Amino acid sequence: MSSLEHVSRVRLLYKAILRLHRSLPLEMRALGDQYVKDEFRRHKQVNPAEAHMFMQEWTKYYLTLGKQVTKPNKEQHVGSHLSGEFVDYFNDDQAEQLLDLHKAIKNPTEGNGGSQS
């Protein structure tokens, strides 16, 4: 895949995720949009293997969230639990980001709850 094709696919996924977030409650949308923007910005200059993994994981996120927000449910369930095995693969920065995200979700009035790179 050429560099131009890759950039086009990344941009398409990024915009699709932000469009999907429009169906979330306002607080979740704001938090999700900011997290997506930060993550895509943070991964602009990664090696091809990391870029491939990044795109796979965000595509899974998009597909999973898409299924969750289109279910005809009065009580919409959004998200999924992370297994300990999955979290074990996180490096220190990723684990810190996850903790910051957890804090922001639990205490939305305190801002983003953590550091930004």
PDB file of C-alpha atoms in Angstrom, residues 1-14 40 43-56:
ATOM      1  CA  MET A   1       0.000   0.000   0.000  1.00  0.00           C
ATOM      2  CA  SER A   2       1.363   3.421  -0.902  1.00  0.00           C
ATOM      3  CA  SER A   3       1.841   6.172   1.639  1.00  0.00           C
ATOM      4  CA  LEU A   4      -0.996   8.148   0.059  1.00  0.00           C
ATOM      5  CA  GLU A   5      -3.380   5.169   0.316  1.00  0.00           C
ATOM      6  CA  HIS A   6      -2.429   4.673   3.965  1.00  0.00           C
ATOM      7  CA  VAL A   7      -3.059   8.332   4.806  1.00  0.00           C
ATOM      8  CA  SER A   8      -6.400   8.150   3.021  1.00  0.00           C
ATOM      9  CA  ARG A   9      -7.449   5.052   4.980  1.00  0.00           C
ATOM     10  CA  VAL A  10      -6.371   6.590   8.284  1.00  0.00           C
ATOM     11  CA  ARG A  11      -8.328   9.775   7.545  1.00  0.00           C
ATOM     12  CA  LEU A  12     -11.395   7.777   6.500  1.00  0.00           C
ATOM     13  CA  LEU A  13     -11.349   5.710   9.707  1.00  0.00           C
ATOM     14  CA  TYR A  14     -10.748   8.804  11.844  1.00  0.00           C
ATOM     15  CA  PHE A  40      -4.439   9.550  16.047  1.00  0.00           C
ATOM     16  CA  HIS A  43       0.496   7.738  16.195  1.00  0.00           C
ATOM     17  CA  LYS A  44       1.264   9.872  13.146  1.00  0.00           C
ATOM     18  CA  GLN A  45       4.933   8.884  12.966  1.00  0.00           C
ATOM     19  CA  VAL A  46       5.007   5.214  13.978  1.00  0.00           C
ATOM     20  CA  ASN A  47       6.669   2.356  12.138  1.00  0.00           C
ATOM     21  CA  PRO A  48       4.622   0.274   9.657  1.00  0.00           C
ATOM     22  CA  ALA A  49       4.051  -2.614  12.087  1.00  0.00           C
ATOM     23  CA  GLU A  50       2.697  -0.267  14.761  1.00  0.00           C
ATOM     24  CA  ALA A  51       0.576   1.551  12.178  1.00  0.00           C
ATOM     25  CA  HIS A  52      -0.926  -1.763  11.060  1.00  0.00           C
ATOM     26  CA  MET A  53      -1.777  -2.761  14.647  1.00  0.00           C
ATOM     27  CA  PHE A  54      -3.149   0.721  15.343  1.00  0.00           C
ATOM     28  CA  MET A  55      -5.467   0.556  12.333  1.00  0.00           C
ATOM     29  CA  GLN A  56      -6.623  -2.974  13.234  1.00  0.00           C
TER      30      GLN A  56
END
